[in-house]
């Protein structure tokens, strides 16, 4: 963008610096400030895969992107309007995302010979003309920060650390936002260290003043056209949302929540969030590995908990065998897979949707499990509740698929009222001791009875061997095995009667093109489809949350479109399922680059079809 | 312990027992049922968890809650049971392959965490259920279906490994010594923490007689029955004893030494090096120690989890869902 | 059958007794004797799932079935003509397989009150008329055995043990077979125990004499119409065949064979067989678990071996994560899955084909692997060689699917001449040190170079993180990841050019019905299709060995049939793949009862279509 | 050892090292490169295998063959490398999480089999790569991202666990004591069998200073540097010693006791109970033992495999494929 121009519907800002520069914090603060005013907003951190690569190198650059505006804010943004680069390495890594033109704010103090060399620059890009087409604000951020604090008693190191708030000040000025929210934040965050709080506030205000004085132009738009529905909001990442959703589900059902887990990027945060909730009756167990994680959860489920295990790709593979035990034991269990780039260790810090077929089929034997997926960070909350609902109601393990992009990304989340959440109070059926048998089933759901150790008179033995249909004892009978295999399948199939129909965003009677998608591609696809439709194109968007079973109207919806496009971040996994189930000659639209779709990538495929 | 008379039948399930007749597991089953009666446990508060193996069929035969899980995973699953509900009486039935081969890591970590459960390890030094392959406790050189020219692997000693992982209760018996076995099972359950009962169990089909030297009457030379506070004396004539020569243990004739030199067993001294000494005796020169080898106090994971929950709750108050959903930083769009 | 009738094309005999009765040996001996004469023959043991359940109980019954004859011997037989029941439990468990009528030979000595009770008989079936429709030969086998050995110096227990050879004698008489082969066998087996050898031979001959004297009718057919091709034969089970195939492949390629394994039914025998072959340069490592099994094999492959791991269902699930490492490392590895009944521990001693979708998709990430399957016990030999060929040529892990039925079942195997086996001598390409890079690829196969520790100057580092396409170093580049994901897929896809086309057994131009199948259903389907065709029906059989990639002419072959039926022992897994790939509205023909198809079960579906 | 001069640069790969500056892993890398030079190993005969973790990036920085595998599986994979080719020099680079949490079972079994490899265990008592969760060696009570109210888990001691599994070479150093570290790495490689070098390695980002008491000059009280045949004396003034009081070790002032009572280190006596005593000292009262704790002879799995192959081959003759295919019982159809 040209900052001076106005009329933009949304603005994308990327904060980039060394891992130590505090850009995640600056970005989050900026995002919160603009969100306060009711803007739509989507954020996305971008961590380096090294913990803390040598300072100044490109390997150590940490980024945080914010997209905000009054409409069509559905992704962190394909291209960046304003890049904040705290050092040469940050500029180098990120300059390409500005390829539509835009503004750059750099800290000139960091553009010294040593840093330029570390970043691999032969000459100084601020001077060699290579940034010619861009609007560059080269500001001495570090030295101005120190200058502003020259009277402070803080150590030089501590003073230097304040530069991220100076930067925040510049950005607030640029977008004409008030600093109040950030000042409040600083006060509460450093409540016990008032000198640091003071320094940061000073610097923040100095940053604003400096930008004003140095004539940094102020964006002429004010992104105040409220589009968010009225209500109380908080910022929420997908991982936190999963944690909250699980805690809420346990509370709503009236069970204790038990999480058996093992750390793995990008899923660890769910464990970390739940570990804090000890006073909510939540137990978190960091196991010796992923197998012990799920096994302990199965044990806890046997003992009566709402049991959960969470992980990402490699951990999911390790859990395969135990998933089979959960299926044949018919115990409730929620398994959260925060997908990342595969195969093997793959691209651990990048996102991907390539574990769908594994979720469907990644176990030996006929081993059906319900699978649900989340579409946005906030939706993670609701799908976690949905997964728990299905698990307990149908006595089955359920896989919830999210991904790194959802897990780390965040958005404003309309805080729900507890009494507006699904009523799950009757979900856990009482077990009738009379005529008890462990595999006695509910006629409608086919769920078996859940008698828990401690309940008198209902002692029973279950296990991984095939069970007799009638009394649940071990059975090697051939016909019984077929019957049980079919009933396990049917139990999952029947869930189709208990989930919402697919919705068509667009033409209810169908039309030229229907784009089908699932998971975190939601925002990118919906945003682009909105634009197409604004142009009057016959295109609709159909987004799955329930992957297994699929909604009952799926075949019908598919049949409405002349061309069925299946968009996903893998090599065509949902596509494969739809083809097999509905014999539709669909057109895959895939990307497997560890990043969400860009609009132009969608257009590349779709434009030809319209 | 309840005072009503409960006998072992109370703990037997209706299921027909399907081990080979003559299998050493029968004796373990019987003693476990007797121990439950001795302890007066209510059937519904008891959970038996097992892996896969002949020995792991155990839960089917107990009139308690039971879970026959996956090969090697019994302790991981039992950990979940016990952590979720530290009121339950949790027992693990496992074999040498199940606990020490595929399940070795869960064994180590259950011991490390001092998970309050009794581990009944039926060690026949062979894979029974899969019909006779070498196991982690098999002797070097042994010929099995998978080691047709003799095993080149060293045996693992479950007692030593458990000590290495910090186990608080470690004990051993043969399957034949029914009195000792029952006593150990009772003590193991009474102990607060991870309790290993290592049982030398005969598999008559695939590894018959491998423990004869510890079970035959004629072979009393080869077992050392430990008793707390008692000197380490053994032999059919109780004429041999164990002393320490520098840092190396030695077998002596009792008659030849000052009785005060004979080591006295002490399972409960936390810092004592006796247990690890006892677990490292080279068995070509020494008898096999039986009885309680170590029993020390320690906090248990499941209980600590509950305690921490209570502490946090009493400090922060019982969590309120609506407040949790709101979090600390909200804003309102009008 | 009525034994006296003649003209039968084949005869099915089932030997059944207590686990300790030696029925496996009797069955094998009988099978070998009839095979000697050039009969076609298929055998199938049926072990109890308990090791040795209490003697005399139904849980402890062990069976062995032999089907032999001059034609259409493709399965162990759906129904039994002659049942040998050594005790009441054996009768009870097996009498149902005689439901077309037939003969029973029982050991009356075992039909005492105690055994009848253990078997759960209220009255003696030999006396209560319940066997009325069958031809019963009630013979005092045990006492006659002891009688024959009354002068022997053997202990009573040892004498009693000889009864299985008495039984064999009766069966040899019944089918007019010579005892020579069995006598030779006894001599060599008990070479070191001549008294036992003598006793067994005596008893065998007494058995024949007794049957003759007691007027046991001799079958009027003589199954001597040779149908087996001329040549040298041995009896071979599928598990043994896999072991031999792997050893042969290593020899042919010029590599050492390394097996990293963990025992599991029904796959353990492969480990046991290879463990014996130390003097063939074979190393077998019984690992601490399945994960260590495959990991050690990956390590051995890295170090230059033809590395293999074998397992069954639960072990396959455990290996999922490591398979991903093998895929991204692009190292050769053969993974043998002897499928059994699932899910979880399932039905460990029964057969099933329910791990196909797992083989295809059971790993996180986009993680493609070639999959081949074997059709008969003997074919296991050739498919093991094929799996090894693909692994080394394409530098990839390859899954070989067999199952419990193939693994334990056996058939006469035409011993191949070594120089008629595939020439694999050039398969392992030399690595050119000049310009070496670990991910340098062969243009045609896309296989990367295999430089092995010890080779000077080619030190390199590989691992589970995504690799740079050019130099093989770790790369987080988005576009590179997509490129590598596609190239891993393409490498597998290109194998389609290097495998045989699908063959149509039947109408080359297609027709009414094509039955598509894979794996161990081969015999049952082919046999039934032969019969239909003999009746002039328009039905053909198309059998897959290569499951991924599929033969290039698959689409074309499918298109030739009006109705495409997909037969398999699961709930429709190949069916799902064909539907997705070829959009064919196929008709599943499934069975999941731990046992192969019977003819009537095939007819139930097919008759309606013809 | 070759006599040509090779220095550590010879073993450094071209790859830029990407640990945080100040990370304790740098020192381990340097000493490993020096040790390789000391040993004069040819680059191509050396294989470094690692799992996943900061420490597991090690192989990328070595100009040798290298394999950065999966979390916890390094030793299982290295076992395959070494069993396939017992001529290779095999090193495993691993962390406390990698080796003792998810990889605990492979660690135990590699030790049990006496797999001839050097295990460089960089123990920072934290999960570094995943940014600061509790690890199996973390102290009880420690606050990490996954234990916000303090860990309720007991730490595992790798030295003690290795001894429990029967390891033949067990040693320890801090990352800071460069001389000792280099010496141990050299000795570990020279030892035939499984060799553990347990390294107290500082993670300055997520667990800074946790080993200060063992690395600060002022804290010489807390380390006991073992030397074979030397008395166990320590302290900044070398004024403290260790004695045995009954079966319980004690710290004494050297001045107060008969010098002959002070325990003398002996790592090589197979039956000695010293190593397990040293591995069980309660560290609130005792110094941390450093140096070679145990070093005894034993057969190695990879070598035994090769030897058995040779024996069988010399007995049965080299296998002939055609004969194998025929087996023992064939018949001919004409
Ligand atoms: C994942 C998995 N791997 C392997 C097996 C096969 N298996 C079942 S029991 C067993 C070993 C049993 O040995 P042990 O634990 O000593 O029990 P025992 O039968 O001797 O009592 C094995 C390898 C399995 N069921 N699951
Ligand atoms: C199967 C699997 N589970 C979890 C992870 C995530 N993970 C990577 S490294 C690590 C722990 C690393 O700790 P440690 O071994 O102590 O190494 P450090 O980083 O401290 O050197 C974890 C949990 C993974 N990569 N794979
Ligand atoms: S095989 Fe051995 S361990 Fe298993 S039931 Fe029989 S005797 Fe017991
Ligand atoms: S996070 Fe810790 S262990 Fe990892 S590189 Fe940084 S300092 Fe080293
Ligand atoms: Mg066993
Ligand atoms: Mg660590």
Tab-separated table of N, CA, C and O and ligand atoms in Angstrom, chain A residues 321, chain B residues 52-55 71 95-98 102 124 126-130, chain C residues 262-264 290 314 318, ligand 1:
chain	number	residue	atom	x	y	z
A	321	UNK	N	-1.490	-47.804	17.406
A	321	UNK	CA	-1.895	-49.081	18.000
A	321	UNK	C	-2.917	-48.858	19.117
A	321	UNK	O	-3.931	-49.552	19.194
B	52	UNK	N	-0.148	-58.183	27.102
B	52	UNK	CA	-0.464	-59.386	26.334
B	52	UNK	C	0.622	-60.428	26.610
B	52	UNK	O	1.801	-60.111	26.662
B	53	UNK	N	0.206	-61.648	26.737
B	53	UNK	CA	1.096	-62.763	27.061
B	53	UNK	C	0.240	-63.777	27.799
B	53	UNK	O	-0.904	-63.478	28.154
B	54	UNK	N	0.780	-64.957	28.032
B	54	UNK	CA	0.001	-65.923	28.822
B	54	UNK	C	-0.344	-65.298	30.165
B	54	UNK	O	-1.503	-65.276	30.587
B	55	UNK	N	0.672	-64.768	30.823
B	55	UNK	CA	0.501	-64.183	32.147
B	55	UNK	C	-0.511	-63.045	32.138
B	55	UNK	O	-1.197	-62.806	33.129
B	71	UNK	N	0.207	-55.308	24.264
B	71	UNK	CA	1.501	-55.827	24.666
B	71	UNK	C	2.409	-54.680	25.137
B	71	UNK	O	2.700	-53.761	24.378
B	95	UNK	N	4.239	-60.105	32.130
B	95	UNK	CA	5.275	-61.120	31.944
B	95	UNK	C	6.618	-60.471	31.687
B	95	UNK	O	6.730	-59.245	31.581
B	96	UNK	N	7.628	-61.302	31.549
B	96	UNK	CA	8.979	-60.764	31.338
B	96	UNK	C	9.085	-60.037	30.000
B	96	UNK	O	9.733	-58.998	29.893
B	97	UNK	N	8.418	-60.567	28.983
B	97	UNK	CA	8.455	-59.881	27.700
B	97	UNK	C	7.631	-58.612	27.749
B	97	UNK	O	8.052	-57.541	27.326
B	98	UNK	N	6.461	-58.742	28.315
B	98	UNK	CA	5.532	-57.628	28.374
B	98	UNK	C	6.098	-56.457	29.177
B	98	UNK	O	6.035	-55.305	28.742
B	102	UNK	N	9.032	-54.987	25.370
B	102	UNK	CA	8.280	-53.877	24.763
B	102	UNK	C	7.826	-52.864	25.803
B	102	UNK	O	7.727	-51.677	25.519
B	124	UNK	N	8.986	-66.042	33.257
B	124	UNK	CA	9.333	-67.420	32.893
B	124	UNK	C	10.518	-67.456	31.926
B	124	UNK	O	10.844	-68.498	31.369
B	126	UNK	N	10.875	-66.505	29.017
B	126	UNK	CA	10.556	-66.952	27.656
B	126	UNK	C	9.282	-66.241	27.225
B	126	UNK	O	8.553	-65.734	28.067
B	127	UNK	N	9.062	-66.168	25.934
B	127	UNK	CA	7.768	-65.710	25.429
B	127	UNK	C	6.872	-66.922	25.339
B	127	UNK	O	7.062	-67.786	24.477
B	128	UNK	N	5.922	-66.998	26.268
B	128	UNK	CA	5.040	-68.155	26.281
B	128	UNK	C	3.994	-68.094	25.167
B	128	UNK	O	3.926	-68.967	24.312
B	129	UNK	N	3.230	-67.025	25.164
B	129	UNK	CA	2.071	-66.963	24.260
B	129	UNK	C	2.457	-67.116	22.793
B	129	UNK	O	1.723	-67.707	22.009
B	130	UNK	N	3.609	-66.575	22.424
B	130	UNK	CA	4.020	-66.684	21.019
B	130	UNK	C	4.861	-67.944	20.782
B	130	UNK	O	5.492	-68.080	19.748
C	262	UNK	N	10.312	-58.393	15.863
C	262	UNK	CA	9.809	-58.700	17.203
C	262	UNK	C	8.708	-59.747	17.019
C	262	UNK	O	7.885	-59.624	16.112
C	263	UNK	N	8.713	-60.783	17.842
C	263	UNK	CA	7.758	-61.865	17.607
C	263	UNK	C	6.302	-61.406	17.683
C	263	UNK	O	5.956	-60.598	18.539
C	264	UNK	N	5.501	-61.876	16.784
C	264	UNK	CA	4.055	-61.659	16.851
C	264	UNK	C	3.369	-62.650	15.914
C	264	UNK	O	3.794	-62.839	14.773
C	290	UNK	N	8.571	-53.678	18.338
C	290	UNK	CA	8.468	-53.508	16.893
C	290	UNK	C	9.134	-52.223	16.421
C	290	UNK	O	9.605	-52.138	15.290
C	314	UNK	N	-0.850	-55.243	14.951
C	314	UNK	CA	-0.484	-54.310	16.019
C	314	UNK	C	0.952	-53.800	15.861
C	314	UNK	O	1.235	-52.624	16.102
C	318	UNK	N	2.561	-49.913	15.264
C	318	UNK	CA	3.684	-49.341	16.010
C	318	UNK	C	4.786	-48.834	15.098
C	318	UNK	O	5.549	-47.951	15.460
E	1	LIG	C1	2.467	-55.052	19.677
E	1	LIG	C2	2.565	-56.519	19.868
E	1	LIG	N1	3.713	-57.122	19.601
E	1	LIG	C3	3.836	-58.452	19.761
E	1	LIG	C4	2.795	-59.206	20.184
E	1	LIG	C5	2.938	-60.674	20.293
E	1	LIG	N2	3.137	-61.111	21.660
E	1	LIG	C6	2.104	-61.433	22.437
E	1	LIG	S1	2.581	-61.937	23.970
E	1	LIG	C7	4.209	-61.763	23.563
E	1	LIG	C8	5.297	-62.105	24.517
E	1	LIG	C9	4.794	-62.665	25.758
E	1	LIG	O1	5.849	-62.899	26.619
E	1	LIG	P1	5.707	-62.594	28.149
E	1	LIG	O2	5.321	-61.181	28.375
E	1	LIG	O3	6.950	-63.049	28.792
E	1	LIG	O4	4.421	-63.441	28.583
E	1	LIG	P2	4.249	-65.017	28.769
E	1	LIG	O5	3.413	-65.447	27.611
E	1	LIG	O6	5.603	-65.624	28.788
E	1	LIG	O7	3.538	-65.119	30.072
E	1	LIG	C10	4.351	-61.304	22.276
E	1	LIG	C11	5.649	-61.040	21.653
E	1	LIG	C12	1.603	-58.511	20.454
E	1	LIG	N3	0.516	-59.150	20.885
E	1	LIG	N4	1.524	-57.193	20.289
